[in-house]
């Protein structure tokens, strides 16, 4: 029964892991482990050492594979990031299950305690992992009973004997589940209370909950206008309310973003209409899935994306659909169509009745490096080189004429470091424009002044550039793998067009306390219910990256399992049930003397007269193995001693009773037993 219990344990453990992470990988690996265990049973039937080795060979690689796929992001984790120790718990449960399968039906003295100990340890780790994971799609009362079931089953096996009544088993199950669930719930509630009561009161660890988007002083975060007027005066304040959430699907992307700097562009401005007004480079076109010739539910933003791509999802309110936040290096958006309002300024059109929506995009990882190869093939009248139609252009050109042309970016940065001062409170004299005052006047302003002045300087030096708006830094909750961006994270920067890497960020804004941070800060973000957000993306995307076919094929399998978890669970239960049925019915088949006699030779079915014969063999160095038939034992015994006719007679009688329907003869069995007992004392060696 322990083998059946162990298989049930794996089903519940896989279900718990899916509820925590949203990944079907543990179920797939559990099914493979169970089937592999039954397949290996025939080669490890009589050796406890072989059974231990086989269980290790099956379970440990499965645990390593699961850990690697979760860490690399290929496990399609759609909910929370689970603790790494969860994979150790699953490996222990797999080891225990395989050991139970290999050693069934009768477990040797060493195997049973080992199997129970590893099962208890794995169940305890699973329960602890559930209590340490932030729940998204399910509540604690739904997850915790499932999480404690594996531990409950092994505790029941340890406490309650096999011969106990059914109601005793049920009572033990119910009691242990209630107690364990109560302990988990109490520990989570107690930890939360202690953290909120005695935790450090830090601004970067505050609870970030989604709020209604607000304008950022005089700089609108929504960017839903066309042209933008650089503010002349202001005293900018923030509500510190969350504007959007971003969830990377891959641990590598989470690690890269957490180290920063992190930029999410929402809009760009290119044309100087005057000293104060900058307009977007309008494109006004729909981009479709089929534009690249492939129907893969993916709109390509970069023609030839380099390297591997990583998925991330953005969670927004309806108003933000006019300017989609996209991470630097984003190469595609997973949707059927997206509207490009202006140069790298993208929009979606959710219905008015959809207050929340989400989309998924794919970005590459590029390490920061020095910008040296500027794009020089643009015509002089390119919008990325255009200057304001005013005397300010000549003034700036004269200023930058003294800059080092060998390292123009460093020269501009040094100028601002010496002259400019970042401030959210500023004022522009009447006879000057905001950019002119920032460069030649009191040099005071915020990120928008820095960005516009930088673009103007770059263009006077022949470097194509543009002004970008969006979010930087933000706050990251690594446990949930979730980033949150507030209104105070809204930022403006300049971008330079290069010949080798396309648009590259060149941010001259100093990293001061008042400015938007560039590197994410630690934060505790409230749970995000993804089901509340209308989904614009389809994750079943074949061939969207250039990864090896084995890796991409594994991704497709895991994605399919994610989208069809209930069906896959049903199939897994059927497959495991078939394996159990084959194992049970195999013992009842009668394909011939050999297999039938093996099954009939269990300790319970051996009559007394054959036990006497078995002792004769044991005394003479011919032990009876359960893999032997009695005829095989007779043959082996005859090679060591001279047998009496009663041996063949007794074995023939045994077969007739077991398989031919002959009625048992008590007198004959007593006579055979007495004969073997007398003969056992004086066996003779066969003559050579």
XYZ file of C-alpha atoms in Angstrom, residues 24-655:
632
model
C 2.881 22.139 -14.701
C 6.497 20.961 -14.745
C 6.388 19.093 -11.381
C 3.386 17.055 -12.591
C 5.138 16.124 -15.831
C 8.299 15.099 -13.979
C 6.276 13.171 -11.366
C 4.557 11.172 -14.099
C 7.906 10.368 -15.725
C 9.435 9.416 -12.366
C 6.580 7.036 -11.464
C 6.575 5.326 -14.864
C 10.374 5.021 -14.761
C 10.129 3.483 -11.289
C 7.731 0.774 -12.462
C 9.885 0.131 -15.526
C 12.994 -0.351 -13.338
C 11.263 -2.686 -10.889
C 12.174 -5.879 -12.722
C 15.928 -5.155 -12.468
C 16.011 -4.300 -8.761
C 13.535 -6.816 -7.341
C 15.811 -8.697 -4.929
C 18.480 -6.198 -3.908
C 17.836 -3.380 -1.398
C 21.133 -1.780 -2.409
C 20.091 -1.727 -6.061
C 16.736 -0.258 -5.078
C 18.398 2.604 -3.187
C 20.751 3.311 -6.086
C 17.950 3.190 -8.650
C 15.753 5.538 -6.611
C 18.644 8.012 -6.360
C 19.417 7.787 -10.071
C 15.781 8.550 -10.947
C 14.901 11.174 -8.305
C 18.037 13.303 -8.013
C 18.364 14.167 -11.741
C 14.648 14.981 -11.807
C 15.167 17.416 -8.923
C 18.141 19.046 -10.643
C 16.229 19.354 -13.921
C 13.259 20.959 -12.165
C 15.507 23.422 -10.308
C 17.325 24.368 -13.519
C 14.155 24.876 -15.551
C 12.597 27.012 -12.816
C 15.749 29.105 -12.404
C 16.260 29.599 -16.150
C 12.631 30.645 -16.612
C 11.686 27.729 -18.889
C 9.222 26.304 -16.362
C 6.590 28.930 -17.284
C 6.142 30.280 -13.761
C 2.960 32.375 -14.091
C 2.257 33.082 -10.427
C 4.800 33.441 -7.625
C 8.494 32.659 -7.538
C 8.709 29.615 -5.271
C 11.581 29.029 -2.810
C 14.482 27.026 -4.206
C 14.137 24.503 -1.368
C 10.794 23.424 -2.864
C 12.729 21.502 -5.523
C 14.637 19.629 -2.804
C 11.289 18.672 -1.264
C 10.024 17.352 -4.603
C 13.263 15.383 -5.116
C 12.861 13.727 -1.698
C 9.237 12.842 -2.457
C 10.279 11.365 -5.810
C 13.006 9.322 -4.083
C 10.534 8.031 -1.513
C 7.942 7.133 -4.148
C 10.398 5.306 -6.397
C 11.817 3.411 -3.407
C 8.294 2.336 -2.403
C 7.524 1.195 -5.947
C 10.765 -0.783 -6.326
C 10.507 -2.527 -2.934
C 6.782 -3.401 -3.040
C 5.019 -5.536 -1.909
C 7.265 -6.472 1.056
C 9.842 -3.876 2.048
C 13.188 -5.025 3.532
C 14.135 -3.816 6.988
C 16.366 -0.973 5.704
C 14.079 0.248 2.919
C 10.883 1.074 4.813
C 12.381 3.513 7.369
C 14.437 5.173 4.611
C 11.353 5.570 2.463
C 9.275 6.989 5.312
C 12.048 9.342 6.476
C 12.602 10.882 3.033
C 8.848 11.133 2.492
C 8.350 12.940 5.796
C 11.239 15.312 5.024
C 9.929 16.048 1.527
C 6.398 16.616 2.818
C 7.644 18.977 5.531
C 9.689 20.983 3.008
C 6.682 21.213 0.677
C 4.480 22.536 3.481
C 7.139 25.038 4.569
C 7.567 26.233 0.973
C 3.837 26.824 0.672
C 3.842 28.953 3.813
C 6.813 30.974 2.493
C 5.273 31.663 -0.937
C 3.092 34.688 -1.597
C -0.220 33.437 -2.972
C -1.709 35.008 -6.094
C -4.440 32.925 -7.686
C -5.518 30.906 -4.625
C -6.230 31.657 -0.999
C -4.483 30.082 1.966
C -7.441 27.833 2.852
C -7.279 26.388 -0.674
C -3.516 25.848 -0.881
C -2.487 24.819 2.643
C -4.667 21.671 2.904
C -3.215 20.446 -0.387
C 0.309 21.376 0.738
C 0.071 19.348 3.964
C -1.499 16.255 2.361
C 1.860 14.603 1.450
C 3.125 15.094 5.007
C -0.227 13.869 6.338
C -0.113 10.645 4.331
C 3.372 9.764 5.548
C 2.534 10.667 9.148
C -0.542 8.459 8.947
C 1.578 5.583 7.622
C 3.985 6.075 10.491
C 1.350 6.312 13.242
C -1.512 4.085 12.064
C -0.839 0.426 11.250
C -2.001 -1.182 8.032
C -4.530 -3.375 9.781
C -6.438 -0.503 11.367
C -10.056 0.112 10.463
C -11.015 2.493 7.660
C -12.585 5.005 10.031
C -9.362 5.129 12.011
C -7.478 6.036 8.840
C -10.011 8.743 7.965
C -9.939 10.194 11.473
C -6.141 10.314 11.404
C -6.175 12.021 7.995
C -8.669 14.650 9.098
C -6.927 15.380 12.378
C -3.460 15.740 10.874
C -4.700 17.924 7.984
C -6.559 20.252 10.353
C -3.634 20.560 12.751
C -1.017 21.051 10.008
C -3.173 23.584 8.135
C -3.765 25.485 11.351
C -0.046 25.556 12.109
C 0.781 26.846 8.610
C -1.928 29.503 8.680
C -0.940 30.587 12.162
C 2.752 30.817 11.283
C 2.032 32.926 8.195
C -0.311 35.233 10.109
C 2.147 35.511 12.992
C 5.066 36.285 10.695
C 3.071 38.989 8.904
C 2.031 40.523 12.231
C 5.582 40.561 13.589
C 6.936 41.996 10.332
C 4.359 44.784 10.323
C 4.849 45.502 14.029
C 8.619 45.343 14.379
C 9.757 45.753 10.768
C 11.949 48.693 9.835
C 9.952 51.698 8.735
C 11.671 52.324 5.418
C 10.231 54.128 2.485
C 11.695 51.601 0.041
C 9.889 48.750 1.762
C 6.418 50.194 1.879
C 3.385 48.274 0.729
C 2.725 49.243 -2.862
C -0.873 48.798 -3.934
C -2.331 49.826 -7.284
C -3.884 53.271 -7.312
C -5.527 55.575 -9.808
C -2.924 57.092 -12.190
C -2.218 60.757 -11.625
C -0.404 63.435 -13.592
C 3.146 64.134 -12.503
C 3.056 67.807 -11.717
C 3.403 69.631 -14.975
C 4.749 66.516 -16.717
C 1.895 64.251 -17.645
C 2.701 60.614 -17.172
C 0.119 59.510 -19.671
C 1.670 61.366 -22.656
C -1.719 61.320 -24.349
C -1.106 64.678 -26.085
C 0.839 65.056 -29.321
C 3.309 67.942 -28.918
C 4.932 68.687 -25.585
C 5.718 72.124 -24.155
C 8.736 72.198 -21.897
C 7.513 73.635 -18.552
C 8.614 77.187 -17.716
C 7.981 76.992 -14.010
C 6.834 74.491 -11.482
C 6.975 73.006 -8.034
C 6.505 69.311 -8.757
C 5.106 67.018 -6.075
C 4.192 63.343 -6.156
C 1.470 61.138 -4.707
C 3.769 58.089 -4.821
C 0.964 56.004 -6.271
C 1.605 52.924 -8.363
C 1.043 53.386 -12.096
C 1.941 49.934 -13.423
C 3.312 46.503 -12.555
C 5.836 44.491 -14.552
C 6.498 40.773 -14.068
C 9.484 39.106 -15.791
C 8.889 35.452 -16.686
C 12.554 34.541 -16.407
C 14.890 34.561 -13.418
C 17.756 35.782 -15.610
C 15.717 38.825 -16.635
C 14.679 39.419 -13.013
C 18.325 39.363 -11.908
C 19.423 41.654 -14.753
C 16.689 44.215 -14.136
C 17.156 44.168 -10.359
C 20.761 45.281 -10.740
C 19.687 48.175 -12.970
C 19.655 50.678 -14.448
C 16.102 49.900 -15.596
C 14.207 51.968 -18.190
C 10.682 51.558 -19.578
C 9.977 53.907 -22.477
C 6.388 55.076 -23.000
C 6.806 57.804 -25.651
C 9.366 59.723 -27.723
C 9.552 63.292 -29.038
C 11.708 64.223 -31.997
C 10.851 67.508 -33.775
C 11.668 70.903 -32.276
C 8.768 73.111 -33.311
C 10.249 75.977 -31.276
C 12.539 76.574 -28.314
C 9.802 75.344 -26.017
C 7.741 72.826 -28.011
C 8.848 69.342 -29.108
C 6.616 67.129 -31.239
C 6.602 63.382 -31.914
C 7.695 61.916 -35.234
C 4.282 60.611 -36.165
C 3.976 57.321 -38.001
C 0.279 56.540 -37.499
C 0.325 52.915 -38.641
C -0.915 49.570 -37.437
C 1.682 46.830 -37.049
C 0.323 43.318 -37.591
C 1.355 39.799 -36.738
C 1.618 38.833 -40.419
C 3.946 41.724 -41.314
C 6.944 39.418 -40.869
C 5.345 36.650 -42.954
C 4.623 34.378 -39.981
C 1.349 33.924 -38.150
C 2.758 33.549 -34.655
C 0.661 36.079 -32.671
C 3.755 38.264 -32.332
C 4.309 41.781 -33.645
C 7.999 42.283 -34.370
C 9.448 45.671 -33.373
C 13.064 44.882 -34.315
C 13.863 43.403 -37.717
C 16.771 41.190 -36.638
C 16.745 40.828 -32.849
C 20.135 39.645 -31.546
C 20.531 36.865 -28.989
C 17.975 35.235 -26.764
C 14.695 36.913 -25.836
C 13.031 36.929 -22.419
C 9.313 37.384 -21.762
C 7.799 39.906 -19.381
C 4.218 41.018 -18.709
C 3.019 44.572 -18.053
C -0.130 45.265 -15.977
C -1.830 48.608 -16.638
C -4.963 50.633 -16.263
C -7.080 51.496 -19.285
C -5.773 55.059 -19.564
C -2.193 53.854 -20.045
C -3.091 52.098 -23.311
C -2.197 55.346 -25.130
C 1.503 54.917 -24.315
C 2.647 51.355 -23.651
C 5.657 51.026 -21.326
C 8.294 48.879 -23.025
C 11.617 47.853 -21.526
C 14.813 48.896 -23.239
C 15.727 46.250 -25.801
C 12.136 45.101 -26.391
C 11.991 43.281 -29.705
C 8.357 42.173 -29.979
C 4.903 42.401 -28.427
C 2.851 39.233 -28.132
C -0.422 40.301 -29.701
C -2.110 40.246 -33.089
C -1.780 43.997 -33.776
C -0.441 47.160 -32.150
C -0.747 50.800 -33.206
C 2.449 52.837 -33.635
C 1.312 56.397 -32.975
C 4.819 57.809 -33.359
C 8.445 56.713 -33.428
C 8.628 53.862 -30.840
C 5.413 55.110 -29.236
C 2.951 52.225 -29.215
C -0.707 51.964 -28.279
C -3.397 49.328 -27.741
C -7.138 49.849 -27.865
C -8.883 48.069 -24.995
C -12.676 48.492 -24.809
C -13.916 51.185 -22.449
C -15.528 48.560 -20.240
C -12.065 47.012 -19.596
C -10.556 48.986 -16.678
C -7.417 46.814 -16.406
C -5.378 45.101 -19.087
C -2.057 43.360 -19.544
C 0.212 42.421 -22.382
C 3.375 40.369 -22.763
C 6.502 41.440 -24.624
C 9.911 39.983 -25.336
C 13.175 41.775 -24.616
C 16.837 40.972 -24.955
C 19.493 41.513 -22.340
C 22.213 43.970 -23.270
C 25.050 44.796 -20.928
C 25.885 48.517 -20.679
C 28.817 49.535 -22.824
C 30.363 52.733 -24.080
C 28.637 54.474 -26.998
C 31.124 55.131 -29.793
C 29.537 54.267 -33.164
C 27.050 57.030 -33.936
C 24.821 56.705 -36.972
C 26.374 58.956 -39.654
C 24.386 57.939 -42.721
C 21.374 60.158 -42.062
C 20.722 63.142 -44.362
C 21.196 66.640 -42.890
C 17.442 67.240 -42.926
C 16.703 64.128 -40.845
C 14.223 64.837 -38.031
C 16.740 63.292 -35.634
C 19.156 66.126 -36.499
C 16.642 68.975 -36.696
C 17.132 72.079 -34.529
C 14.702 74.733 -33.282
C 14.083 77.512 -35.831
C 15.477 80.174 -33.504
C 18.737 81.880 -32.460
C 19.065 79.330 -29.654
C 20.401 76.764 -32.132
C 23.336 78.991 -33.065
C 24.081 79.692 -29.388
C 24.174 75.995 -28.542
C 26.261 75.201 -31.644
C 28.805 77.796 -30.545
C 28.896 76.287 -27.055
C 29.374 72.702 -28.225
C 32.008 73.823 -30.744
C 34.452 73.913 -27.856
C 33.562 70.369 -26.711
C 35.860 67.417 -27.290
C 34.621 65.814 -30.523
C 36.573 62.680 -29.730
C 34.300 61.993 -26.744
C 31.200 64.179 -27.206
C 28.969 62.328 -24.706
C 31.472 62.721 -21.905
C 31.894 66.401 -22.781
C 28.144 67.027 -22.495
C 27.936 65.088 -19.224
C 30.849 67.062 -17.769
C 29.191 70.346 -18.735
C 25.981 69.481 -16.877
C 27.901 68.116 -13.895
C 29.703 71.473 -13.579
C 26.915 73.879 -14.461
C 23.443 72.372 -13.952
C 21.476 71.717 -10.785
C 18.552 69.289 -10.529
C 15.466 70.737 -8.860
C 11.727 70.090 -8.908
C 11.180 73.788 -8.174
C 12.180 76.106 -11.027
C 11.189 79.293 -12.833
C 12.077 80.718 -16.253
C 12.543 84.453 -16.896
C 10.093 85.958 -19.394
C 12.666 86.757 -22.087
C 14.174 83.260 -22.137
C 12.914 79.845 -23.126
C 13.141 76.972 -20.603
C 15.954 75.249 -22.526
C 17.871 78.493 -22.975
C 17.579 79.286 -19.280
C 18.736 75.786 -18.366
C 21.826 75.937 -20.616
C 22.794 79.609 -20.345
C 20.746 81.031 -17.441
C 20.401 79.734 -13.888
C 20.937 76.103 -15.040
C 18.107 74.832 -12.816
C 15.488 72.292 -13.877
C 14.298 68.699 -13.712
C 14.736 65.659 -15.973
C 12.786 67.153 -18.888
C 15.135 70.152 -19.051
C 18.173 67.886 -18.882
C 16.823 65.632 -21.641
C 15.759 68.398 -24.049
C 19.024 70.300 -23.575
C 21.037 67.117 -24.135
C 19.210 66.355 -27.396
C 19.809 69.896 -28.619
C 23.525 69.696 -27.823
C 23.899 66.297 -29.469
C 22.283 67.484 -32.685
C 24.523 70.529 -32.944
C 27.409 68.057 -32.928
C 25.845 65.969 -35.718
C 24.696 63.105 -33.464
C 21.140 61.847 -34.177
C 19.088 61.808 -30.988
C 15.592 62.081 -29.533
C 13.799 62.733 -26.244
C 12.251 59.752 -24.423
C 9.666 59.578 -21.631
C 8.863 56.665 -19.359
C 9.602 55.000 -16.032
C 12.938 54.179 -14.466
C 14.120 52.245 -11.446
C 10.886 51.486 -9.668
C 10.592 49.003 -6.827
C 11.175 45.262 -6.977
C 9.784 42.472 -4.837
C 12.094 39.580 -5.659
C 9.956 37.023 -3.809
C 7.056 37.753 -6.141
C 9.294 38.545 -9.140
C 7.311 41.763 -9.516
C 8.260 45.372 -10.264
C 6.072 48.354 -9.374
C 6.426 51.878 -10.770
C 4.991 54.953 -9.055
C 4.378 58.457 -10.356
C 7.679 59.525 -8.772
C 9.468 57.039 -11.045
C 8.371 58.891 -14.196
C 11.428 60.228 -15.995
C 12.757 61.868 -19.152
C 16.051 61.073 -20.859
C 17.786 61.332 -24.228
C 18.551 58.509 -26.655
C 21.321 58.329 -29.245
C 21.055 56.515 -32.590
C 24.038 54.208 -33.140
C 25.079 52.250 -36.195
C 25.555 48.952 -34.343
C 22.956 48.891 -31.521
C 20.145 51.147 -32.684
C 18.738 53.530 -30.078
C 20.835 53.644 -26.900
C 19.973 55.500 -23.686
C 22.134 58.515 -22.776
C 20.852 59.868 -19.465
C 22.585 63.035 -18.206
C 20.294 63.509 -15.184
C 22.289 63.232 -11.944
C 21.351 60.505 -9.491
C 20.156 62.727 -6.675
C 17.448 62.059 -4.098
C 14.838 64.237 -5.805
C 15.279 62.608 -9.224
C 13.683 59.354 -10.322
C 15.912 56.404 -9.333
C 17.585 54.449 -12.102
C 18.143 51.234 -10.103
C 15.125 49.406 -8.574
C 14.759 49.604 -4.807
C 13.607 46.818 -2.509
C 9.864 46.828 -1.808
C 7.024 44.658 -0.609
C 4.406 44.632 -3.350
C 0.850 43.492 -2.701
C -0.344 40.337 -4.422
C -1.397 40.849 -8.023
C -4.413 38.929 -9.306
C -3.631 38.468 -12.988
C -7.188 37.314 -13.679
C -8.412 40.872 -13.071
C -6.492 42.078 -16.131
C -7.743 41.613 -19.679
C -5.005 39.786 -21.589
C -3.914 41.125 -24.984
C -1.225 38.496 -25.474
C -1.181 34.879 -26.571
C 1.697 32.960 -25.032
C 1.460 29.987 -27.409
C 4.067 31.445 -29.748
C 6.127 29.000 -31.832
C 9.598 29.957 -33.024
C 9.820 33.457 -31.617
C 13.468 33.116 -30.535
C 16.672 31.754 -31.955
C 17.264 29.235 -29.194
C 18.267 25.623 -29.932
C 15.438 23.390 -31.098
C 15.688 21.213 -27.975
C 15.287 24.230 -25.689
C 12.498 25.792 -27.729
C 10.756 22.410 -27.981
C 10.899 22.069 -24.209
C 9.379 25.539 -23.903
C 6.492 24.526 -26.165
C 5.846 21.375 -24.137
C 5.784 23.314 -20.869
C 3.571 26.028 -22.375
C 1.148 23.357 -23.594
C 1.081 21.759 -20.150
C 0.425 25.179 -18.594
C -2.536 25.860 -20.831
C -4.006 22.373 -20.409
C -3.154 21.544 -16.804
C -6.452 19.881 -15.873
C -6.396 17.669 -18.971
C -2.758 16.752 -18.365
C -3.526 15.972 -14.715
C -6.340 13.651 -15.799
C -4.071 11.869 -18.303
C -1.308 11.544 -15.691
C -3.728 9.941 -13.227
C -4.855 7.487 -15.927
C -1.264 6.565 -16.862
C -0.255 6.027 -13.244
C -3.450 4.049 -12.659
C -2.652 1.818 -15.645
C 0.858 1.229 -14.273
C -0.584 0.237 -10.893
C -3.180 -2.019 -12.525
C -0.520 -3.794 -14.591
C 1.616 -4.280 -11.497
C -1.269 -5.749 -9.507
C -2.764 -7.934 -12.218
C 0.631 -9.225 -13.264
C 0.749 -11.223 -10.043
C -2.530 -12.938 -10.856
C -1.685 -14.101 -14.357
C -1.071 -17.770 -15.051
C 1.145 -17.794 -18.146
C 2.755 -21.090 -17.146
C 4.423 -23.053 -14.421
C 7.268 -20.576 -13.926
C 5.457 -17.276 -13.335
C 2.503 -18.874 -11.540
C 4.690 -20.783 -9.142
C 6.714 -17.665 -8.365
C 3.638 -15.801 -7.253
C 2.376 -18.773 -5.270
C 5.634 -19.056 -3.373
C 5.102 -16.143 -0.991
C 5.691 -16.688 2.699
C 1.982 -16.749 3.522
C 1.162 -19.531 0.997
C 4.023 -21.948 1.770
C 2.585 -25.014 3.520
C 4.454 -26.605 6.481
C 5.805 -29.597 4.533
C 7.497 -27.308 1.981
C 8.929 -25.174 4.758
C 10.680 -28.278 6.015
C 12.078 -28.845 2.535
C 13.225 -25.216 2.371
C 15.154 -25.676 5.617
C 16.950 -28.651 4.124
C 18.174 -26.442 1.293
C 19.193 -23.684 3.685
C 21.295 -26.139 5.740
C 23.080 -27.358 2.603
C 23.808 -23.934 1.102
C 20.935 -23.894 -1.388
C 18.629 -21.124 -0.064
C 15.195 -20.815 -1.554
C 14.757 -17.483 -3.379
C 11.374 -15.953 -4.028
C 12.321 -15.714 -7.689
C 12.539 -19.512 -7.891
C 9.816 -21.986 -8.706
C 9.678 -25.123 -6.548
C 10.780 -27.206 -9.506
C 13.846 -24.994 -9.924
C 14.560 -25.359 -6.215
C 14.264 -29.138 -6.535
C 16.773 -29.127 -9.394
C 19.285 -26.955 -7.499
C 18.900 -29.086 -4.385
C 19.454 -32.321 -6.273
C 22.901 -31.075 -7.304
C 24.001 -31.003 -3.658
C 22.173 -33.867 -1.972
C 20.372 -37.069 -2.894
C 16.638 -36.459 -2.809
C 13.950 -38.868 -1.702
C 10.895 -39.603 -3.892
C 8.710 -37.662 -1.412
C 10.296 -34.389 -2.618
C 8.966 -34.722 -6.152
C 5.681 -36.095 -4.818
C 5.227 -33.169 -2.401
C 5.970 -30.537 -5.061
C 3.600 -32.181 -7.548
C 0.873 -32.250 -4.913
C 1.476 -28.545 -4.118
C 1.080 -27.544 -7.796
